[in-house]
mmCIF file of C-alpha atoms in Angstrom:
data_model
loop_
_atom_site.group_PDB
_atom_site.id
_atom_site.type_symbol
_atom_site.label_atom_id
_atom_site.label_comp_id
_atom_site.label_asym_id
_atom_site.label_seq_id
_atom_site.Cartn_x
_atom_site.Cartn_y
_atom_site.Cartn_z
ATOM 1 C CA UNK A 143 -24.813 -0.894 -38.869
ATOM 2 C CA UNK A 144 -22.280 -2.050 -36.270
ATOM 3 C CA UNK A 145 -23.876 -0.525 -33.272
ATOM 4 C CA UNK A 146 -27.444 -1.958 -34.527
ATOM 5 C CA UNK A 147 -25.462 -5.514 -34.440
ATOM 6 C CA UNK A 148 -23.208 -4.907 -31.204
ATOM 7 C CA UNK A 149 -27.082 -4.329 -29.345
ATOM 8 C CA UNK A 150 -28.378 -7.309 -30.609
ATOM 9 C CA UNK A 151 -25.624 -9.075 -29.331
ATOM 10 C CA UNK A 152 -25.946 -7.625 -25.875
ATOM 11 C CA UNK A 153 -29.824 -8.239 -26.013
ATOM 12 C CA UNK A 154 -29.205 -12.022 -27.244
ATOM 13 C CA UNK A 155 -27.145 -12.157 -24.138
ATOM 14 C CA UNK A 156 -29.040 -10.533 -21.546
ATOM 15 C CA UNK A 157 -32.800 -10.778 -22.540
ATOM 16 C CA UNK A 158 -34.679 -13.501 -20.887
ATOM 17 C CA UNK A 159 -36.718 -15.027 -23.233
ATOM 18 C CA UNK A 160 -34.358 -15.119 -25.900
ATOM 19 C CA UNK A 161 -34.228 -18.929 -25.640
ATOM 20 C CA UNK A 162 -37.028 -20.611 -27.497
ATOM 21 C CA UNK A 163 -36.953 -24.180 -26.841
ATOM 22 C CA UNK A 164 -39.580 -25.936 -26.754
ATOM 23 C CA UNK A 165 -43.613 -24.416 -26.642
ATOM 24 C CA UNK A 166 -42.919 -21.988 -24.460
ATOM 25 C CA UNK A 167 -38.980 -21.515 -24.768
ATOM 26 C CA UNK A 168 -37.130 -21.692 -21.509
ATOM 27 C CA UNK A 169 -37.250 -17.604 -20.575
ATOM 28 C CA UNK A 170 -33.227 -17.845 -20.521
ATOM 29 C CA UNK A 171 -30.949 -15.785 -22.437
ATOM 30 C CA UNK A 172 -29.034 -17.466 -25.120
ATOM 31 C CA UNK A 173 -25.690 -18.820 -24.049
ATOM 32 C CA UNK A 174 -22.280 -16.643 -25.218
ATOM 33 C CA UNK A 175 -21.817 -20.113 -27.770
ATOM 34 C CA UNK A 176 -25.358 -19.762 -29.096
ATOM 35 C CA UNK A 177 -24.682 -16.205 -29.872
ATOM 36 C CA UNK A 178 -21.182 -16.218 -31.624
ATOM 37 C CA UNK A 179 -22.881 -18.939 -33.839
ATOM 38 C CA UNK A 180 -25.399 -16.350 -35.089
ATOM 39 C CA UNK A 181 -22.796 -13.413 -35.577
ATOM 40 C CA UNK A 182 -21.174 -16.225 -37.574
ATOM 41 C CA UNK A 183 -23.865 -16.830 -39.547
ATOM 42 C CA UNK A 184 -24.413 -13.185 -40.040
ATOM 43 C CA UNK A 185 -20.972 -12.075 -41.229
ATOM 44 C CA UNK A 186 -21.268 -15.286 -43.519
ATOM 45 C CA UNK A 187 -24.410 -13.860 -44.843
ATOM 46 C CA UNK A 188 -22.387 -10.572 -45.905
ATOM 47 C CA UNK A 189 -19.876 -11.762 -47.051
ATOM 48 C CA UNK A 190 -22.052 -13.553 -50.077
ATOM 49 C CA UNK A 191 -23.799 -10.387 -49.924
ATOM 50 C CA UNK A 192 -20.422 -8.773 -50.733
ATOM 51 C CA UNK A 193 -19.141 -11.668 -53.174
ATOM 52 C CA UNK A 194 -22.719 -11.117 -55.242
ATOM 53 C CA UNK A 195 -22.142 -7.554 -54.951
ATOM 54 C CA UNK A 196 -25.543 -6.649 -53.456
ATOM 55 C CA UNK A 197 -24.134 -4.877 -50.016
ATOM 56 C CA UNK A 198 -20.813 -2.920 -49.398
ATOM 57 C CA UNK A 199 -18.756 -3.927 -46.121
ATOM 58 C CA UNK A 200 -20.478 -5.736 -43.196
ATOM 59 C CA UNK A 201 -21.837 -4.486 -39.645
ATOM 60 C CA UNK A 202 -20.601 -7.876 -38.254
ATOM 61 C CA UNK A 203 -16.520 -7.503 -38.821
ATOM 62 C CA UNK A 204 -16.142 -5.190 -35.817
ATOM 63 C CA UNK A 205 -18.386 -7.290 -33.570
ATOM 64 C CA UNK A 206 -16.078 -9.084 -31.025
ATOM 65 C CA UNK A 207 -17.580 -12.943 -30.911
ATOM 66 C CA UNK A 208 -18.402 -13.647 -26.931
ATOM 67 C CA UNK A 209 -16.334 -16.410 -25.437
ATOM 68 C CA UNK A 210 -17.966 -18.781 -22.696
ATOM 69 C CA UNK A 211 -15.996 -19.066 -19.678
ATOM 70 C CA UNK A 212 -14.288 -22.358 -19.628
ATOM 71 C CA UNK A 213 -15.548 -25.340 -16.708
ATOM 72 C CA UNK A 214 -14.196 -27.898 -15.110
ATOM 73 C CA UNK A 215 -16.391 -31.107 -16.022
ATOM 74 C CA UNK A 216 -18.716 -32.183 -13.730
ATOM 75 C CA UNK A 217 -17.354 -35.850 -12.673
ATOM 76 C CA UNK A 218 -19.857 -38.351 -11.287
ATOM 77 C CA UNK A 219 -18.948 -40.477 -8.194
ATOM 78 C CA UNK A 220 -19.344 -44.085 -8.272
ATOM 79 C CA UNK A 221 -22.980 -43.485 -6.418
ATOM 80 C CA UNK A 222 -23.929 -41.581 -9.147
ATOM 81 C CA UNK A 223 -23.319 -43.450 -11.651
ATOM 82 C CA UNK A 224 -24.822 -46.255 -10.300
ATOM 83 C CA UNK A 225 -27.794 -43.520 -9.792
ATOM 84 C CA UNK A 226 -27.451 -43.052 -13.715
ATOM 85 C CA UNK A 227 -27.616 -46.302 -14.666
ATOM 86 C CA UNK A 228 -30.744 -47.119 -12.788
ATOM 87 C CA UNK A 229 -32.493 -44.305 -14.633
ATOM 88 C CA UNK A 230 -31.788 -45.696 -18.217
ATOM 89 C CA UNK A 231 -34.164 -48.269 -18.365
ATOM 90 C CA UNK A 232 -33.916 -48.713 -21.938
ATOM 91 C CA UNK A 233 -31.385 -51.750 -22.245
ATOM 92 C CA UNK A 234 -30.037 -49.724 -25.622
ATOM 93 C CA UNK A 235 -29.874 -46.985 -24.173
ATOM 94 C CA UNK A 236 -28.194 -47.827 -21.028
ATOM 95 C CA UNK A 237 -25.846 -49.978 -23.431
ATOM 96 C CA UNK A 238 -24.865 -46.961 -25.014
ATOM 97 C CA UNK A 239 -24.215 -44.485 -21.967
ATOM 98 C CA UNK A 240 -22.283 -47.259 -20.333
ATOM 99 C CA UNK A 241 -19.904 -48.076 -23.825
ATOM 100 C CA UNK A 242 -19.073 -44.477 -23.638
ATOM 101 C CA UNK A 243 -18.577 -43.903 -20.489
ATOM 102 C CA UNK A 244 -16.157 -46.983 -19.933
ATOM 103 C CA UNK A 245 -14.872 -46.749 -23.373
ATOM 104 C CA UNK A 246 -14.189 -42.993 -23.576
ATOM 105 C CA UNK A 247 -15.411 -42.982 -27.324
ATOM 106 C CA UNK A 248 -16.488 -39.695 -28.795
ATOM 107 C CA UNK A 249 -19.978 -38.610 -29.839
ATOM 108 C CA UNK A 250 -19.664 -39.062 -33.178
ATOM 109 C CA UNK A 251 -17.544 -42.568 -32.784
ATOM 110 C CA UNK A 252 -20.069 -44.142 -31.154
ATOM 111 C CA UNK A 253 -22.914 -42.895 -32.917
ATOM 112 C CA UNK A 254 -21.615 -44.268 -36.185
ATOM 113 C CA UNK A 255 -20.059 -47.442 -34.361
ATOM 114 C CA UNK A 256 -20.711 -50.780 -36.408
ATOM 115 C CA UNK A 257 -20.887 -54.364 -35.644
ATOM 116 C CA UNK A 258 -18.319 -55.314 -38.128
ATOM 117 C CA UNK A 259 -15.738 -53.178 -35.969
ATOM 118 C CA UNK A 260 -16.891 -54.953 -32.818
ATOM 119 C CA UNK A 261 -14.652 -58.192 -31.856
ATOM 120 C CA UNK A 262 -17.577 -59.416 -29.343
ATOM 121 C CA UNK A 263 -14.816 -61.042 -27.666
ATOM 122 C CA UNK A 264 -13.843 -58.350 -26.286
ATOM 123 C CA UNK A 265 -12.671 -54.852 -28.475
ATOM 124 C CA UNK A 266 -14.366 -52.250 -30.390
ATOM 125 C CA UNK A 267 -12.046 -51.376 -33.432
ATOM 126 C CA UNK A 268 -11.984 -47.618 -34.367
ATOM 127 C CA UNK A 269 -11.474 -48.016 -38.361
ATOM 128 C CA UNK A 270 -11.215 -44.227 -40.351
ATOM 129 C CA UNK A 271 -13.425 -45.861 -42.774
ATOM 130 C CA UNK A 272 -16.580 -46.074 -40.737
ATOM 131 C CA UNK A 273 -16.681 -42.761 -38.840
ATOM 132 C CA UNK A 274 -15.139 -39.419 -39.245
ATOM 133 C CA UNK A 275 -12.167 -39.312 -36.620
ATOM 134 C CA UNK A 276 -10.562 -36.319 -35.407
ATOM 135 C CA UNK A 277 -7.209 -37.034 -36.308
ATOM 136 C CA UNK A 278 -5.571 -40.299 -36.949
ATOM 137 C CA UNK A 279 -4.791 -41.198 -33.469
ATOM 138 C CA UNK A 280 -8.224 -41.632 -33.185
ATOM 139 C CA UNK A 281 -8.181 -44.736 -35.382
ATOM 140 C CA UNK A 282 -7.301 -47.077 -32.488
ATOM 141 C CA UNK A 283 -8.316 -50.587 -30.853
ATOM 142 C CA UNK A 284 -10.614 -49.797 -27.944
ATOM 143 C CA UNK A 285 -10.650 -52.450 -24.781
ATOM 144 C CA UNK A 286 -14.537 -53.535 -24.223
ATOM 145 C CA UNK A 287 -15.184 -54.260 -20.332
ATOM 146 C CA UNK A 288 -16.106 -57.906 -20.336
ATOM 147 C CA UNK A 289 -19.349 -57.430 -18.323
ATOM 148 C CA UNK A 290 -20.794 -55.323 -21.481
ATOM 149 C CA UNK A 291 -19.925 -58.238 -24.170
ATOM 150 C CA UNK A 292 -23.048 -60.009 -23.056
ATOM 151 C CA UNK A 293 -24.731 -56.713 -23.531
ATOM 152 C CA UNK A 294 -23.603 -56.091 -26.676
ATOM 153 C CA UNK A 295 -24.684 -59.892 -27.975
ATOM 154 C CA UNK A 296 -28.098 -59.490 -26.674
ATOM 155 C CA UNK A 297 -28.511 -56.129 -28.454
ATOM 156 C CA UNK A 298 -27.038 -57.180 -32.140
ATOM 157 C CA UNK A 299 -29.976 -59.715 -31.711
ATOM 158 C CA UNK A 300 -32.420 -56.894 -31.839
ATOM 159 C CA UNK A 301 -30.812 -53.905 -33.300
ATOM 160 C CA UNK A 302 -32.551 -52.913 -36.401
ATOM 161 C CA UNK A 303 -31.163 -54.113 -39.276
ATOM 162 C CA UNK A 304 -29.241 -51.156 -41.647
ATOM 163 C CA UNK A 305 -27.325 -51.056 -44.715
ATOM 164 C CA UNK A 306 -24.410 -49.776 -42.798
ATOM 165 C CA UNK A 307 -24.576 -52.219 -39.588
ATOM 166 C CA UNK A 308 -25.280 -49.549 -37.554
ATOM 167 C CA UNK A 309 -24.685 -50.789 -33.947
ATOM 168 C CA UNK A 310 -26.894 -47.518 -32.200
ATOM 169 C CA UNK A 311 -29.125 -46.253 -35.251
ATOM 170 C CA UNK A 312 -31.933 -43.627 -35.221
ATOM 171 C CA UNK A 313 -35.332 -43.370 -35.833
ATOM 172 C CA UNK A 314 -36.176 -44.264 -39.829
ATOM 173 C CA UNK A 315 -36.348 -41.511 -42.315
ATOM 174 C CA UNK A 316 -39.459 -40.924 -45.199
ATOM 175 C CA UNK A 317 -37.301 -43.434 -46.972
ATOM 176 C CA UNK A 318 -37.360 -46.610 -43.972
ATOM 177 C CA UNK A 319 -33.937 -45.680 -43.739
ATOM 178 C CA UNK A 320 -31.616 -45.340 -40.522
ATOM 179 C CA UNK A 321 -28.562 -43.216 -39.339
ATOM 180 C CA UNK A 322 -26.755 -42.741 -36.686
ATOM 181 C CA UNK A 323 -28.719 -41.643 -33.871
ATOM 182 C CA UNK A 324 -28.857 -37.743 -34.421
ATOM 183 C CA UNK A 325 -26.450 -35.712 -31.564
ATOM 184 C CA UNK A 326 -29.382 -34.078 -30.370
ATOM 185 C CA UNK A 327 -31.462 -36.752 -29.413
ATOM 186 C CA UNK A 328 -28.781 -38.760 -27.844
ATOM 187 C CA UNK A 329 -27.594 -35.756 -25.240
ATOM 188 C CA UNK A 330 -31.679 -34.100 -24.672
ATOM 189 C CA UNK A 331 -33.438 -37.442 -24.931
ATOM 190 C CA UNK A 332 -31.297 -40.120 -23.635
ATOM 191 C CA UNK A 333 -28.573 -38.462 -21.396
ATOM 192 C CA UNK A 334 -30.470 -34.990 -19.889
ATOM 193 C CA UNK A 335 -33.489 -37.187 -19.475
ATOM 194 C CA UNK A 336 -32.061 -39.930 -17.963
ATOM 195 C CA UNK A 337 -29.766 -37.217 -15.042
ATOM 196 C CA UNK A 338 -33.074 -35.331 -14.716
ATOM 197 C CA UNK A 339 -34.480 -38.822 -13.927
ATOM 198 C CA UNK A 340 -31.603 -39.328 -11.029
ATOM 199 C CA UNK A 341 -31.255 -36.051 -9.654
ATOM 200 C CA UNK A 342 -28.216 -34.970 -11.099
ATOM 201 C CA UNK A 343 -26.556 -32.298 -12.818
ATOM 202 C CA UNK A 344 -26.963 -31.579 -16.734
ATOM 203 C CA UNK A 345 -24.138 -32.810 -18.138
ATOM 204 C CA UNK A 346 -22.670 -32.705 -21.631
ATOM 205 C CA UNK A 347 -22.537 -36.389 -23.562
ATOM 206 C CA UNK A 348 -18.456 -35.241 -23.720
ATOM 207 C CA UNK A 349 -18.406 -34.920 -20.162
ATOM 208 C CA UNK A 350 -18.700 -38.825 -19.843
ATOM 209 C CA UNK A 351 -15.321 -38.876 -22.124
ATOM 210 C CA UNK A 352 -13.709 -37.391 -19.182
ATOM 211 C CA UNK A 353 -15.319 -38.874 -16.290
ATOM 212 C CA UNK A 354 -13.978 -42.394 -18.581
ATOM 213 C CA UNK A 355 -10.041 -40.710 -18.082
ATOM 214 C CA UNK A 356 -11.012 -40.004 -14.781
ATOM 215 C CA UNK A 357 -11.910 -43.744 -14.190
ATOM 216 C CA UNK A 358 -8.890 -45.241 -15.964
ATOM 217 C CA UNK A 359 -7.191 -43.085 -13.745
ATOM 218 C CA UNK A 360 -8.652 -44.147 -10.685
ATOM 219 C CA UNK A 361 -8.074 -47.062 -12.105
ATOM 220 C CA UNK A 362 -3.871 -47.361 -12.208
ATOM 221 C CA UNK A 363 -4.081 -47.093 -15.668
ATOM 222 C CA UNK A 364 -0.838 -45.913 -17.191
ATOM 223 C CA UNK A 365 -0.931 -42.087 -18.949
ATOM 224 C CA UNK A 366 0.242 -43.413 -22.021
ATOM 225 C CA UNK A 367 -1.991 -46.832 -22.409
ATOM 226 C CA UNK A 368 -5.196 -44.352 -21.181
ATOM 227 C CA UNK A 369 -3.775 -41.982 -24.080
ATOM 228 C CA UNK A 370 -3.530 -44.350 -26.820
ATOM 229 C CA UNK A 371 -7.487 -45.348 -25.777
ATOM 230 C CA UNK A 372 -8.925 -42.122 -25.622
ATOM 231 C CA UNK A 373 -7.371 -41.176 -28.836
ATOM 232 C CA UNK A 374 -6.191 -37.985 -27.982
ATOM 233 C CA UNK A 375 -3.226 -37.114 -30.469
ATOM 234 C CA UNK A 376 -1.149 -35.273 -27.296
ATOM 235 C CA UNK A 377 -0.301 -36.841 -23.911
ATOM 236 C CA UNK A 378 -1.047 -33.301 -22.516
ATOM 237 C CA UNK A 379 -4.901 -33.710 -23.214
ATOM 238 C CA UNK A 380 -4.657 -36.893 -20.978
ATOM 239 C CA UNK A 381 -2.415 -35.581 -18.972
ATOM 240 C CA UNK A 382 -4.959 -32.498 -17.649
ATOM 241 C CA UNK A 383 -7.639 -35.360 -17.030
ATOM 242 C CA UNK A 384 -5.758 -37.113 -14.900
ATOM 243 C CA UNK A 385 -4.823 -34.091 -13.017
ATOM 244 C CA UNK A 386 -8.199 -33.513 -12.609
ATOM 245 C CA UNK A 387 -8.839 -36.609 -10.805
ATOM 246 C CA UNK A 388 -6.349 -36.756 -8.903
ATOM 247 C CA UNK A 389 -7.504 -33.056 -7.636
ATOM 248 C CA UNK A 390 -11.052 -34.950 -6.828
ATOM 249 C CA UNK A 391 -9.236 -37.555 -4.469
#
């Protein structure tokens, strides 16, 4: 019943352990996020169970969804980036961390970035085709610092080949084929590992989306130019990043 559900919940929350990553699982609770997912999944569950006709009513409708407290991003200094970059010693890897962090692109933009919407003289084109954007502001022309064009030749010269022209694929599948490099990986493997590496902070792989407003804004770069790169459909988005920064200086 509800209660039976509303002390799972509070156990999911509270009980160390509950987190089973890994071998061992970390001994932390699960985080407020992790837990509405489940109570989602559960009233989902019911409510086939209902459509099917198999239960009557759910225990999960009265069971109020926990809410993580919202946080500021955690915005690297110039010292620590340059402490980030010397921990990716993987030149793809680096290349990747350093597109989206000067580029602002999304997780799943640069992911499923290919080289036929790179202009290697300088632009990455965001086309709707290719990847899933948010809304259609985020099908946009994206500036490419000059110092990564080099970069970005070198790599193409050794990027796996794929059907797609995948400019960051992942590991093959049973098949020898490759997709984008899978979410997971990119933030545990290549991101965690490399601030763990450094001595800095977890971070999540959209943090670097803000810490790239940040640096336009540090920059001079106008609101509405750093707007129409980052793709965000209101100038209020931007807007709070830049406040932000200029909080930090």
């Amino acid at each position: 019943d509800t209660e039976v559900i509303m002390d799972m919940k509070t156990q999911l929350l509270a009980a160390a352990g509950s987190k089973a990553s890994g071998k061992e699982g970390s001994k932390k609770p699960l985080s407020p996020r992790s837990v509405a997912k489940i109570l989602i999944l559960g009233g989902s569950v019911w409510r086939f169970g209902r459509r099917i006709k198999m239960v009557d009513g759910s225990p999960f409708a009265d069971v109020r969804k926990p809410r993580a407290a919202k946080r500021e991003p955690y915005i690297l200094d110039a010292a620590e980036i340059a402490r980030l970059r010397a921990a990716l010693e993987v030149p793809a890897e680096r290349l990747l961390i350093e597109l989206t962090l000067t580029t602002g692109m999304r997780s799943g933009e640069v992911r499923g970035l290919t080289w036929d919407s790179i202009d290697l003289d300088g632009q990455a084109n965001r086309r709707g085709e290719e990847v899933a954007t948010k809304t259609e502001t985020s099908v946009r022309p994206i500036p490419i610092p000059a110092y990564l064009v080099p970069e970005l030749k070198r790599w193409k010269l050794a990027c796996p080949i794929t059907a797609r022209g995948l400019v960051f694929p992942g590991e093959p599948n049973a098949q020898g084929e490759r997709n984008p490099i899978d979410a997971d990986i990119l933030l545990r493997n290549i991101l965690r590992r490399a601030l763990r590496k450094a001595g800095l902070p977890p971070l999540r792989f959209h943090d670097l989306r803000h810490m790239a407003g940040t640096l336009m804004h540090e920059a001079g770069v106008p609101l509405k130019r750093a707007q129409e790169i980052l793709g965000h459909a209101s100038e209020r988005t931007t807007l709070a990043i830049y406040t932000h920064s200029m909080r930090r200086t």
